[in-house]
GROMACS .gro file of C-alpha atoms in nm:
model
  508
    1MET     CA    1  -0.003   0.010  -0.023
    2LYS     CA    2   0.280   0.227   0.087
    3ARG     CA    3   0.480   0.175  -0.214
    4ARG     CA    4   0.168   0.203  -0.462
    5LEU     CA    5   0.132   0.527  -0.242
    6LEU     CA    6   0.503   0.641  -0.323
    7THR     CA    7   0.498   0.566  -0.667
    8ALA     CA    8   0.147   0.776  -0.722
    9ALA     CA    9   0.382   1.043  -0.579
   10LEU     CA   10   0.668   1.070  -0.774
   11ALA     CA   11   0.388   1.017  -1.079
   12CYS     CA   12   0.257   1.299  -0.939
   13ALA     CA   13   0.616   1.452  -0.837
   14MET     CA   14   0.723   1.415  -1.233
   15LEU     CA   15   0.404   1.605  -1.376
   16LEU     CA   16   0.426   1.922  -1.134
   17PRO     CA   17   0.661   2.078  -1.348
   18SER     CA   18   0.458   2.010  -1.697
   19VAL     CA   19   0.100   2.103  -1.483
   20LEU     CA   20   0.241   2.416  -1.340
   21PRO     CA   21   0.280   2.671  -1.617
   22LEU     CA   22  -0.093   2.527  -1.768
   23ALA     CA   23  -0.244   2.608  -1.498
   24GLY     CA   24  -0.056   2.978  -1.520
   25CYS     CA   25  -0.183   2.998  -1.864
   26ALA     CA   26  -0.489   2.924  -1.779
   27ALA     CA   27  -0.505   3.178  -1.523
   28GLU     CA   28  -0.363   3.468  -1.726
   29ASP     CA   29  -0.615   3.357  -2.001
   30VAL     CA   30  -0.909   3.533  -1.805
   31GLU     CA   31  -0.861   3.932  -1.811
   32VAL     CA   32  -0.872   4.136  -1.520
   33LEU     CA   33  -1.044   4.457  -1.558
   34ARG     CA   34  -1.025   4.625  -1.228
   35VAL     CA   35  -1.353   4.960  -1.184
   36TYR     CA   36  -1.397   5.153  -0.892
   37ASN     CA   37  -1.753   5.350  -0.900
   38TRP     CA   38  -1.986   5.487  -0.683
   39GLU     CA   39  -2.219   5.277  -0.415
   40ASP     CA   40  -2.483   5.163  -0.614
   41TYR     CA   41  -2.486   5.314  -0.908
   42ILE     CA   42  -2.490   5.054  -1.178
   43SER     CA   43  -2.790   4.790  -1.302
   44ALA     CA   44  -2.757   4.484  -1.061
   45PRO     CA   45  -2.983   4.198  -0.913
   46SER     CA   46  -3.127   4.351  -0.624
   47GLU     CA   47  -3.379   4.111  -0.416
   48GLY     CA   48  -3.721   4.189  -0.528
   49GLU     CA   49  -3.629   4.299  -0.819
   50ASP     CA   50  -3.574   4.049  -1.086
   51ASP     CA   51  -3.623   4.257  -1.356
   52SER     CA   52  -3.306   4.459  -1.268
   53VAL     CA   53  -3.003   4.348  -1.526
   54ASP     CA   54  -2.716   4.318  -1.431
   55LEU     CA   55  -2.498   4.462  -1.641
   56LEU     CA   56  -2.104   4.364  -1.484
   57ALA     CA   57  -2.197   4.024  -1.638
   58GLU     CA   58  -2.404   4.082  -1.936
   59PHE     CA   59  -2.100   4.308  -2.020
   60GLU     CA   60  -1.833   3.982  -1.926
   61LYS     CA   61  -2.012   3.733  -2.156
   62ASP     CA   62  -2.048   4.064  -2.446
   63TYR     CA   63  -1.655   4.109  -2.394
   64GLU     CA   64  -1.575   3.730  -2.409
   65ALA     CA   65  -1.828   3.641  -2.702
   66ARG     CA   66  -1.685   3.932  -2.898
   67THR     CA   67  -1.293   3.924  -2.832
   68GLY     CA   68  -1.298   3.556  -2.779
   69ARG     CA   69  -1.154   3.590  -2.415
   70PRO     CA   70  -1.295   3.579  -2.092
   71ILE     CA   71  -1.293   3.884  -1.871
   72ARG     CA   72  -1.344   3.877  -1.471
   73VAL     CA   73  -1.477   4.264  -1.398
   74GLU     CA   74  -1.377   4.325  -1.010
   75TYR     CA   75  -1.543   4.553  -0.940
   76SER     CA   76  -1.479   4.852  -0.613
   77THR     CA   77  -1.735   5.120  -0.438
   78PHE     CA   78  -1.651   5.440  -0.317
   79GLY     CA   79  -1.858   5.674  -0.086
   80THR     CA   80  -1.691   6.016  -0.140
   81ASN     CA   81  -1.494   6.168  -0.442
   82GLU     CA   82  -1.194   6.204  -0.176
   83ASN     CA   83  -1.179   5.827  -0.117
   84MET     CA   84  -1.171   5.755  -0.459
   85TYR     CA   85  -0.877   6.063  -0.468
   86ASN     CA   86  -0.649   5.910  -0.218
   87GLU     CA   87  -0.633   5.565  -0.281
   88LEU     CA   88  -0.542   5.670  -0.629
   89LYS     CA   89  -0.285   5.864  -0.463
   90ILE     CA   90  -0.126   5.554  -0.250
   91ASN     CA   91  -0.270   5.257  -0.443
   92PRO     CA   92  -0.150   5.432  -0.866
   93GLY     CA   93  -0.214   5.155  -1.094
   94ALA     CA   94  -0.459   4.981  -0.906
   95TYR     CA   95  -0.762   5.027  -1.085
   96ASP     CA   96  -0.856   5.056  -1.450
   97LEU     CA   97  -1.172   5.264  -1.505
   98VAL     CA   98  -1.295   5.540  -1.209
   99CYS     CA   99  -1.669   5.738  -1.193
  100PRO     CA  100  -1.542   6.042  -1.032
  101SER     CA  101  -1.778   6.446  -1.035
  102ASP     CA  102  -1.667   6.687  -1.201
  103TYR     CA  103  -1.494   6.850  -1.029
  104MET     CA  104  -1.318   6.553  -0.887
  105ILE     CA  105  -1.209   6.506  -1.315
  106MET     CA  106  -1.069   6.837  -1.341
  107LYS     CA  107  -0.858   6.802  -1.098
  108MET     CA  108  -0.773   6.462  -1.209
  109ILE     CA  109  -0.716   6.612  -1.547
  110ASP     CA  110  -0.489   6.930  -1.342
  111GLU     CA  111  -0.263   6.715  -1.182
  112GLY     CA  112  -0.189   6.453  -1.506
  113MET     CA  113  -0.397   6.191  -1.313
  114ALA     CA  114  -0.621   6.049  -1.598
  115GLU     CA  115  -0.505   5.896  -1.925
  116PRO     CA  116  -0.646   5.988  -2.281
  117PHE     CA  117  -0.963   5.808  -2.432
  118SER     CA  118  -0.814   5.643  -2.741
  119GLU     CA  119  -0.951   5.824  -3.092
  120ALA     CA  120  -1.067   5.556  -3.185
  121PHE     CA  121  -1.230   5.534  -2.890
  122LEU     CA  122  -1.326   5.913  -2.936
  123SER     CA  123  -1.497   5.916  -3.276
  124GLU     CA  124  -1.632   5.502  -3.357
  125SER     CA  125  -1.731   5.405  -2.991
  126ASN     CA  126  -2.135   5.388  -2.870
  127TYR     CA  127  -2.110   5.684  -2.673
  128ALA     CA  128  -1.939   5.861  -3.022
  129LYS     CA  129  -2.226   5.779  -3.179
  130TYR     CA  130  -2.528   5.753  -2.877
  131GLY     CA  131  -2.368   5.983  -2.630
  132SER     CA  132  -2.615   6.263  -2.639
  133PRO     CA  133  -2.502   6.667  -2.814
  134TYR     CA  134  -2.531   6.866  -2.555
  135ILE     CA  135  -2.310   6.659  -2.364
  136ARG     CA  136  -2.020   6.533  -2.579
  137ASP     CA  137  -2.029   6.954  -2.665
  138LEU     CA  138  -2.020   7.024  -2.317
  139PHE     CA  139  -1.731   6.795  -2.274
  140GLU     CA  140  -1.554   6.935  -2.631
  141ALA     CA  141  -1.625   7.271  -2.526
  142ASN     CA  142  -1.445   7.241  -2.141
  143GLY     CA  143  -1.156   7.061  -2.280
  144TRP     CA  144  -1.223   6.759  -2.052
  145ALA     CA  145  -1.340   6.567  -2.433
  146GLN     CA  146  -1.019   6.347  -2.379
  147TYR     CA  147  -1.025   6.238  -2.079
  148ALA     CA  148  -1.383   6.143  -1.905
  149VAL     CA  149  -1.652   5.967  -2.091
  150PRO     CA  150  -1.978   6.167  -1.913
  151TYR     CA  151  -2.183   5.880  -1.697
  152MET     CA  152  -2.421   6.056  -1.541
  153TRP     CA  153  -2.568   6.409  -1.554
  154GLY     CA  154  -2.795   6.676  -1.375
  155THR     CA  155  -2.896   6.982  -1.214
  156MET     CA  156  -2.991   7.055  -0.848
  157GLY     CA  157  -3.339   7.225  -0.742
  158PHE     CA  158  -3.614   7.181  -0.496
  159VAL     CA  159  -3.881   6.869  -0.439
  160TYR     CA  160  -4.176   7.056  -0.227
  161ASN     CA  161  -4.495   6.951  -0.155
  162PRO     CA  162  -4.725   7.236  -0.350
  163GLU     CA  163  -5.019   7.174  -0.074
  164LEU     CA  164  -4.773   7.348   0.222
  165SER     CA  165  -4.845   7.677   0.162
  166GLU     CA  166  -5.040   7.909  -0.170
  167THR     CA  167  -4.759   8.031  -0.288
  168ILE     CA  168  -4.476   7.781  -0.242
  169GLU     CA  169  -4.417   7.733  -0.604
  170GLN     CA  170  -4.323   8.163  -0.649
  171ASP     CA  171  -4.153   8.143  -0.319
  172LEU     CA  172  -3.919   7.813  -0.454
  173SER     CA  173  -3.967   7.995  -0.779
  174GLY     CA  174  -3.540   8.176  -0.616
  175TRP     CA  175  -3.280   8.035  -0.400
  176ALA     CA  176  -3.437   8.330  -0.100
  177GLY     CA  177  -3.739   8.145  -0.069
  178LEU     CA  178  -3.570   7.909   0.145
  179TRP     CA  179  -3.468   8.201   0.384
  180GLU     CA  180  -3.861   8.211   0.465
  181GLU     CA  181  -3.972   8.180   0.821
  182ARG     CA  182  -4.295   8.036   0.686
  183TYR     CA  183  -4.079   7.764   0.587
  184ALA     CA  184  -3.895   7.662   0.965
  185SER     CA  185  -3.870   7.357   1.027
  186ALA     CA  186  -4.044   7.219   0.679
  187ALA     CA  187  -3.699   7.221   0.480
  188THR     CA  188  -3.365   7.019   0.489
  189ILE     CA  189  -3.035   7.115   0.257
  190LYS     CA  190  -2.695   6.888   0.194
  191ASP     CA  191  -2.451   6.809   0.434
  192SER     CA  192  -2.259   6.858   0.207
  193VAL     CA  193  -1.984   7.161   0.225
  194ARG     CA  194  -1.963   7.238  -0.193
  195ASP     CA  195  -2.348   7.154  -0.247
  196SER     CA  196  -2.459   7.356   0.077
  197TYR     CA  197  -2.212   7.659  -0.064
  198PHE     CA  198  -2.345   7.655  -0.410
  199LEU     CA  199  -2.667   7.702  -0.169
  200GLY     CA  200  -2.527   7.988  -0.016
  201VAL     CA  201  -2.331   8.170  -0.304
  202ALA     CA  202  -2.690   8.140  -0.486
  203TYR     CA  203  -2.843   8.337  -0.237
  204VAL     CA  204  -2.585   8.579  -0.176
  205TYR     CA  205  -2.569   8.716  -0.540
  206ARG     CA  206  -2.947   8.673  -0.596
  207ASP     CA  207  -2.957   8.970  -0.733
  208GLU     CA  208  -2.679   9.037  -0.912
  209LEU     CA  209  -2.745   8.727  -1.108
  210MET     CA  210  -3.064   8.871  -1.158
  211ARG     CA  211  -2.969   9.159  -1.280
  212LEU     CA  212  -2.737   8.980  -1.539
  213GLN     CA  213  -3.073   8.735  -1.670
  214GLU     CA  214  -3.215   9.141  -1.739
  215GLU     CA  215  -2.860   9.194  -1.877
  216TYR     CA  216  -2.851   8.944  -2.168
  217ASP     CA  217  -3.241   8.911  -2.174
  218ALA     CA  218  -3.190   8.563  -2.110
  219ALA     CA  219  -3.486   8.447  -1.928
  220ASP     CA  220  -3.626   8.242  -2.265
  221MET     CA  221  -3.222   8.221  -2.332
  222THR     CA  222  -3.094   7.938  -2.483
  223PRO     CA  223  -2.762   7.736  -2.524
  224ASP     CA  224  -2.834   7.782  -2.946
  225ASP     CA  225  -2.828   8.221  -2.804
  226GLU     CA  226  -2.601   8.374  -2.953
  227ASP     CA  227  -2.513   8.577  -2.628
  228TYR     CA  228  -2.557   8.244  -2.433
  229ALA     CA  229  -2.097   8.219  -2.377
  230ALA     CA  230  -2.072   8.514  -2.231
  231TYR     CA  231  -2.350   8.488  -2.021
  232ASN     CA  232  -2.319   8.103  -1.888
  233ALA     CA  233  -1.956   8.238  -1.856
  234LYS     CA  234  -2.066   8.498  -1.605
  235VAL     CA  235  -2.297   8.292  -1.442
  236THR     CA  236  -2.038   8.045  -1.368
  237GLU     CA  237  -1.762   8.344  -1.257
  238ILE     CA  238  -2.010   8.421  -0.992
  239MET     CA  239  -2.105   8.102  -0.850
  240ASN     CA  240  -1.728   7.985  -0.800
  241ARG     CA  241  -1.675   8.265  -0.634
  242THR     CA  242  -1.408   8.168  -0.337
  243ASP     CA  243  -1.270   8.502  -0.222
  244GLU     CA  244  -1.294   8.558   0.164
  245ALA     CA  245  -1.574   8.835   0.182
  246THR     CA  246  -1.807   8.556  -0.082
  247ILE     CA  247  -1.702   8.268   0.208
  248GLU     CA  248  -1.808   8.523   0.482
  249LYS     CA  249  -2.154   8.613   0.399
  250THR     CA  250  -2.184   8.242   0.282
  251LYS     CA  251  -2.100   8.203   0.586
  252ASP     CA  252  -2.384   8.430   0.748
  253ALA     CA  253  -2.653   8.343   0.538
  254LEU     CA  254  -2.567   7.956   0.567
  255LEU     CA  255  -2.568   8.015   0.946
  256ALA     CA  256  -2.940   8.264   0.926
  257LEU     CA  257  -3.109   7.937   0.710
  258LYS     CA  258  -2.968   7.690   1.009
  259GLU     CA  259  -3.177   7.857   1.228
  260HIS     CA  260  -3.491   7.706   1.107
  261LEU     CA  261  -3.393   7.433   0.894
  262TYR     CA  262  -3.526   7.036   1.025
  263GLY     CA  263  -3.160   6.983   0.914
  264PHE     CA  264  -2.879   6.868   0.720
  265GLU     CA  265  -2.881   6.557   0.562
  266VAL     CA  266  -2.748   6.315   0.226
  267ASP     CA  267  -2.952   6.025   0.183
  268SER     CA  268  -3.246   6.089   0.421
  269GLY     CA  269  -3.424   6.361   0.280
  270LYS     CA  270  -3.580   6.094   0.045
  271GLN     CA  271  -3.787   5.970   0.268
  272ASP     CA  272  -3.852   6.210   0.509
  273MET     CA  273  -4.052   6.419   0.178
  274VAL     CA  274  -4.192   6.037   0.097
  275VAL     CA  275  -4.353   6.058   0.466
  276GLY     CA  276  -4.451   6.354   0.479
  277ARG     CA  277  -4.199   6.472   0.773
  278ILE     CA  278  -4.049   6.783   0.572
  279SER     CA  279  -4.237   6.958   0.243
  280ILE     CA  280  -3.928   7.098   0.118
  281ASN     CA  281  -3.572   6.917   0.055
  282PHE     CA  282  -3.282   7.037  -0.127
  283ALA     CA  283  -3.220   6.820  -0.403
  284TRP     CA  284  -3.020   6.639  -0.695
  285SER     CA  285  -3.265   6.610  -0.962
  286GLY     CA  286  -3.212   6.170  -0.984
  287ASP     CA  287  -3.237   6.177  -0.576
  288ALA     CA  288  -3.600   6.424  -0.653
  289VAL     CA  289  -3.761   6.177  -0.950
  290TYR     CA  290  -3.633   5.909  -0.647
  291THR     CA  291  -3.839   6.090  -0.436
  292MET     CA  292  -4.122   6.168  -0.661
  293ASP     CA  293  -4.149   5.794  -0.755
  294ASP     CA  294  -4.152   5.695  -0.398
  295ALA     CA  295  -4.420   5.888  -0.303
  296GLU     CA  296  -4.714   5.895  -0.587
  297PRO     CA  297  -5.005   5.733  -0.493
  298TYR     CA  298  -5.061   5.363  -0.594
  299THR     CA  299  -5.245   5.042  -0.630
  300ASP     CA  300  -5.078   4.756  -0.530
  301GLU     CA  301  -5.124   4.428  -0.663
  302ASN     CA  302  -5.411   4.341  -0.440
  303GLY     CA  303  -5.586   4.592  -0.606
  304VAL     CA  304  -5.525   4.809  -0.230
  305ARG     CA  305  -5.523   5.142  -0.325
  306HIS     CA  306  -5.263   5.380  -0.095
  307ASP     CA  307  -5.197   5.706   0.006
  308GLY     CA  308  -4.925   5.894  -0.139
  309ILE     CA  309  -4.819   6.303  -0.217
  310TYR     CA  310  -4.717   6.445  -0.493
  311LEU     CA  311  -4.456   6.623  -0.496
  312ASN     CA  312  -4.301   6.858  -0.797
  313TYR     CA  313  -3.955   6.985  -0.872
  314ILE     CA  314  -3.837   7.293  -0.892
  315VAL     CA  315  -3.498   7.498  -1.045
  316PRO     CA  316  -3.541   7.832  -0.901
  317ARG     CA  317  -3.463   8.152  -1.191
  318GLU     CA  318  -3.148   8.284  -1.086
  319CYS     CA  319  -2.839   7.974  -1.178
  320THR     CA  320  -2.842   7.604  -1.089
  321ASN     CA  321  -2.566   7.347  -1.021
  322LEU     CA  322  -2.546   7.123  -1.311
  323TRP     CA  323  -2.376   6.813  -1.221
  324PHE     CA  324  -2.231   6.521  -1.396
  325ASP     CA  325  -1.985   6.191  -1.310
  326GLY     CA  326  -1.833   6.080  -1.572
  327TRP     CA  327  -1.555   5.764  -1.669
  328VAL     CA  328  -1.192   5.831  -1.597
  329ILE     CA  329  -0.908   5.623  -1.707
  330PRO     CA  330  -0.634   5.666  -1.419
  331LYS     CA  331  -0.282   5.699  -1.524
  332GLY     CA  332  -0.094   5.367  -1.469
  333ALA     CA  333  -0.418   5.173  -1.590
  334GLN     CA  334  -0.345   4.796  -1.675
  335ASN     CA  335  -0.603   4.699  -1.891
  336LYS     CA  336  -0.688   5.029  -2.104
  337THR     CA  337  -0.848   4.875  -2.382
  338ALA     CA  338  -1.070   4.653  -2.158
  339ALA     CA  339  -1.137   5.023  -1.975
  340GLU     CA  340  -1.241   5.159  -2.321
  341ALA     CA  341  -1.464   4.806  -2.377
  342PHE     CA  342  -1.658   4.900  -2.093
  343VAL     CA  343  -1.776   5.238  -2.127
  344ASP     CA  344  -1.865   5.150  -2.474
  345PHE     CA  345  -2.090   4.888  -2.334
  346LEU     CA  346  -2.235   5.132  -2.126
  347SER     CA  347  -2.297   5.353  -2.351
  348ARG     CA  348  -2.513   5.102  -2.560
  349PRO     CA  349  -2.837   5.266  -2.544
  350GLU     CA  350  -2.992   4.962  -2.392
  351ASN     CA  351  -2.803   4.945  -2.117
  352ALA     CA  352  -2.781   5.300  -2.060
  353VAL     CA  353  -3.247   5.245  -2.030
  354ALA     CA  354  -3.129   4.982  -1.800
  355ASN     CA  355  -2.921   5.225  -1.528
  356MET     CA  356  -3.175   5.501  -1.529
  357ASN     CA  357  -3.449   5.231  -1.411
  358TYR     CA  358  -3.218   5.136  -1.173
  359ILE     CA  359  -3.046   5.417  -1.040
  360GLY     CA  360  -3.318   5.675  -1.130
  361TYR     CA  361  -2.998   5.910  -1.251
  362THR     CA  362  -3.039   6.048  -1.642
  363SER     CA  363  -2.773   5.919  -1.885
  364SER     CA  364  -2.579   6.129  -2.057
  365ILE     CA  365  -2.588   5.818  -2.345
  366ALA     CA  366  -2.951   5.964  -2.612
  367GLY     CA  367  -3.067   5.734  -2.855
  368ASP     CA  368  -3.438   5.572  -2.969
  369ALA     CA  369  -3.435   5.334  -2.688
  370VAL     CA  370  -3.416   5.594  -2.462
  371PHE     CA  371  -3.641   5.812  -2.627
  372ASP     CA  372  -3.853   5.544  -2.677
  373GLU     CA  373  -3.847   5.467  -2.284
  374MET     CA  374  -3.950   5.844  -2.232
  375THR     CA  375  -4.202   5.766  -2.373
  376ASP     CA  376  -4.344   5.523  -2.204
  377TRP     CA  377  -4.268   5.663  -1.888
  378TYR     CA  378  -4.437   6.049  -1.917
  379ALA     CA  379  -4.606   6.123  -2.208
  380GLU     CA  380  -4.958   6.159  -2.116
  381GLY     CA  381  -5.066   6.165  -2.514
  382GLU     CA  382  -4.974   6.353  -2.860
  383ALA     CA  383  -5.022   6.702  -2.919
  384GLY     CA  384  -5.364   6.870  -2.972
  385ASP     CA  385  -5.472   6.602  -2.691
  386THR     CA  386  -5.577   6.680  -2.344
  387ASP     CA  387  -5.555   6.671  -1.953
  388GLU     CA  388  -5.837   6.442  -1.705
  389ASN     CA  389  -5.916   6.820  -1.647
  390GLY     CA  390  -5.967   6.877  -2.046
  391ASP     CA  391  -5.637   7.141  -2.064
  392PRO     CA  392  -5.421   7.103  -2.389
  393LEU     CA  393  -5.137   6.889  -2.307
  394VAL     CA  394  -4.801   7.093  -2.367
  395PRO     CA  395  -4.462   6.977  -2.526
  396TYR     CA  396  -4.195   6.921  -2.374
  397ASP     CA  397  -3.900   6.950  -2.615
  398LEU     CA  398  -3.618   6.717  -2.626
  399ASN     CA  399  -3.467   6.767  -2.944
  400TYR     CA  400  -3.150   6.971  -2.751
  401PHE     CA  401  -3.065   6.640  -2.593
  402PHE     CA  402  -3.113   6.324  -2.860
  403ASN     CA  403  -3.104   6.515  -3.207
  404GLY     CA  404  -2.856   6.304  -3.407
  405THR     CA  405  -2.890   6.014  -3.199
  406SER     CA  406  -3.146   5.817  -3.420
  407ASP     CA  407  -3.096   5.529  -3.573
  408GLY     CA  408  -3.422   5.617  -3.800
  409ALA     CA  409  -3.666   5.547  -3.577
  410HIS     CA  410  -3.703   5.906  -3.516
  411ALA     CA  411  -3.638   6.229  -3.741
  412ASP     CA  412  -3.443   6.507  -3.567
  413GLY     CA  413  -3.669   6.756  -3.407
  414ASP     CA  414  -3.937   6.515  -3.343
  415PHE     CA  415  -3.843   6.424  -3.043
  416VAL     CA  416  -4.071   6.638  -2.802
  417ILE     CA  417  -4.317   6.494  -2.555
  418TYR     CA  418  -4.705   6.603  -2.488
  419VAL     CA  419  -4.721   6.642  -2.094
  420SER     CA  420  -5.042   6.781  -1.862
  421ALA     CA  421  -4.863   7.175  -1.776
  422GLU     CA  422  -4.837   6.969  -1.405
  423SER     CA  423  -4.682   6.702  -1.538
  424ALA     CA  424  -4.368   6.955  -1.673
  425LYS     CA  425  -4.332   7.059  -1.301
  426ARG     CA  426  -4.247   6.669  -1.166
  427GLN     CA  427  -4.009   6.397  -1.281
  428ILE     CA  428  -3.947   6.472  -1.663
  429SER     CA  429  -3.804   6.814  -1.547
  430ALA     CA  430  -3.567   6.694  -1.294
  431GLN     CA  431  -3.502   6.401  -1.505
  432TYR     CA  432  -3.401   6.691  -1.842
  433PRO     CA  433  -3.406   7.044  -1.781
  434THR     CA  434  -3.508   7.282  -2.044
  435GLU     CA  435  -3.261   7.523  -2.266
  436GLN     CA  436  -3.369   7.779  -2.035
  437VAL     CA  437  -3.304   7.599  -1.713
  438ILE     CA  438  -2.886   7.496  -1.913
  439ALA     CA  439  -2.858   7.875  -1.978
  440ARG     CA  440  -2.869   7.935  -1.627
  441SER     CA  441  -2.639   7.594  -1.539
  442ALA     CA  442  -2.306   7.671  -1.435
  443ILE     CA  443  -2.110   7.378  -1.366
  444MET     CA  444  -1.896   7.385  -0.959
  445GLN     CA  445  -1.419   7.410  -1.064
  446HIS     CA  446  -1.221   7.198  -0.801
  447PHE     CA  447  -1.056   7.447  -0.538
  448ASP     CA  448  -0.711   7.432  -0.451
  449ASP     CA  449  -0.509   7.374  -0.107
  450GLU     CA  450  -0.617   7.715   0.003
  451THR     CA  451  -0.968   7.681  -0.127
  452ASN     CA  452  -1.071   7.423   0.025
  453ALA     CA  453  -0.888   7.482   0.364
  454ALA     CA  454  -1.153   7.846   0.351
  455VAL     CA  455  -1.391   7.677   0.253
  456ASN     CA  456  -1.443   7.356   0.506
  457GLU     CA  457  -1.389   7.594   0.758
  458MET     CA  458  -1.651   7.794   0.672
  459TRP     CA  459  -1.864   7.521   0.680
  460GLU     CA  460  -1.729   7.378   1.024
  461GLU     CA  461  -1.833   7.706   1.206
  462VAL     CA  462  -2.248   7.603   0.986
  463LYS     CA  463  -2.211   7.267   1.118
  464GLY     CA  464  -2.088   7.322   1.490
  465LEU     CA  465  -2.386   7.255   1.747
  466PRO     CA  466  -2.463   7.556   1.920
  467ILE     CA  467  -2.308   7.558   2.310
  468PRO     CA  468  -2.627   7.562   2.514
  469ALA     CA  469  -2.590   7.888   2.818
  470TRP     CA  470  -2.554   7.629   3.079
  471ALA     CA  471  -2.267   7.492   2.967
  472TYR     CA  472  -2.099   7.925   2.927
  473ILE     CA  473  -2.219   7.938   3.303
  474ALA     CA  474  -2.068   7.576   3.382
  475ILE     CA  475  -1.723   7.684   3.152
  476ALA     CA  476  -1.708   7.998   3.343
  477ALA     CA  477  -1.694   7.836   3.686
  478ILE     CA  478  -1.442   7.616   3.675
  479ALA     CA  479  -1.192   7.889   3.456
  480ALA     CA  480  -1.288   8.110   3.757
  481ALA     CA  481  -1.101   7.776   3.956
  482GLY     CA  482  -0.827   7.769   3.773
  483LEU     CA  483  -0.906   7.471   3.612
  484ALA     CA  484  -0.903   7.413   3.243
  485ILE     CA  485  -1.112   7.129   3.109
  486GLY     CA  486  -1.155   7.088   2.759
  487PHE     CA  487  -1.508   7.125   2.666
  488SER     CA  488  -1.528   7.087   2.352
  489TYR     CA  489  -1.585   6.746   2.294
  490LEU     CA  490  -1.865   6.673   2.431
  491TYR     CA  491  -1.991   6.896   2.122
  492LYS     CA  492  -1.856   6.772   1.819
  493GLY     CA  493  -1.861   6.394   1.936
  494LYS     CA  494  -1.859   6.097   1.658
  495ARG     CA  495  -2.244   6.114   1.493
  496ALA     CA  496  -2.372   5.906   1.222
  497GLU     CA  497  -2.275   5.871   0.926
  498HIS     CA  498  -2.531   5.860   0.581
  499LYS     CA  499  -2.377   5.678   0.371
  500PRO     CA  500  -2.369   5.950   0.000
  501LYS     CA  501  -2.582   5.796  -0.312
  502LYS     CA  502  -2.415   6.038  -0.510
  503GLY     CA  503  -2.221   6.362  -0.300
  504TYR     CA  504  -1.979   6.409  -0.051
  505ARG     CA  505  -1.872   6.614   0.255
  506ARG     CA  506  -1.537   6.737   0.277
  507VAL     CA  507  -1.333   6.848   0.029
  508SER     CA  508  -0.972   6.746   0.013
   0.00000   0.00000   0.00000
């Protein structure tokens, strides 16, 4: 028995040198693509949602079918732009594809941390064919087109309950409406330095922004207008001011607002709106769509009617923040070819639809499949039809986004959806802003280290917890007794943090 075992062992030992190379080849034959993305930011199977497309698995199958080479996607997620940036600094070359937000894309390009996409990709890919012409032109005009491919995009505004007051729509048509005392304890803003800084700057310079609109006669301006570039550049300059006076005024404005806010939030505002805990939420447009969808009355599969709330979305007339997240190939990426193939795969209109259905945000990809999905979601009829009250449906023009991306099902100029006047204030306006809103949209630039420090210091003062009167008496008594004890930790202890779906808390 022992002899047979020894003979077998020797045979295995003799075979081992020839087996090991084969095993190595098998492992090497499987390519690896390392993707670093936001949490919950790609279509994936979910419990109770069997219709969700597993885009990672579908890409692996598609890649092997097209190239003959198997591939494995190693997919990791991050919670903030800063976490992603720091990871790339610590481990350069650790990822082949990342998905930062607008200002972080600019920072990475400026610091030489981004690889350019190939000319073949930029001219022949699905993105080249189906990427919205508006978004592509925006990236081209700002010098990002070689280094980043837009993924999701949108605006910021207010989700609100129109039943809260008779004047709420008028009030929230300007940023100052949130400062009205009549809305005390009814609203939340973002626990995010950049987004809330933008809100404060818009409030501080609201009069200047309105004078600028009058100067350019920009109330109904679109990106096709002759003065659009000059007007939009001035709006962008105002909204990116970070001088000492602006930071101080913004701090004072946010401190005044804080006095009657319900609170700060990153992700809880959606549910707070749905259950009626608050009536106004300063929101990213994708979260606004989710909130409005989730709040609506509905009838379940058993025929039971559930009460809900019809909520609206509005972008104030002065300006808004135009934000986007995009795909970037970081310096040192080991599989640039597969990274481009992955972005190309996500740029197919049917995959953009899968992503939008799962995430709730708006893809930068257009095409027939996307427009048809939007028609299914929002259209209430055709030209000349009326709504349930007998009022004419209004056209919602999406030609600026979809023109030039059809495979033949639609002609340029025909990308119009007919909705009721009320519906035009709801999901579709959050999903696709009008050209008039785009004209007054500003993209926030990245801050240098000195500005980061100043804005973060301002934000910490805004967020700092107030010290009650009794604490001052106690501190004074202790000081008089000569006992130097630091009490600040009592007010700056750790607090539970929400995981941001899209956003960030600090700038670094």
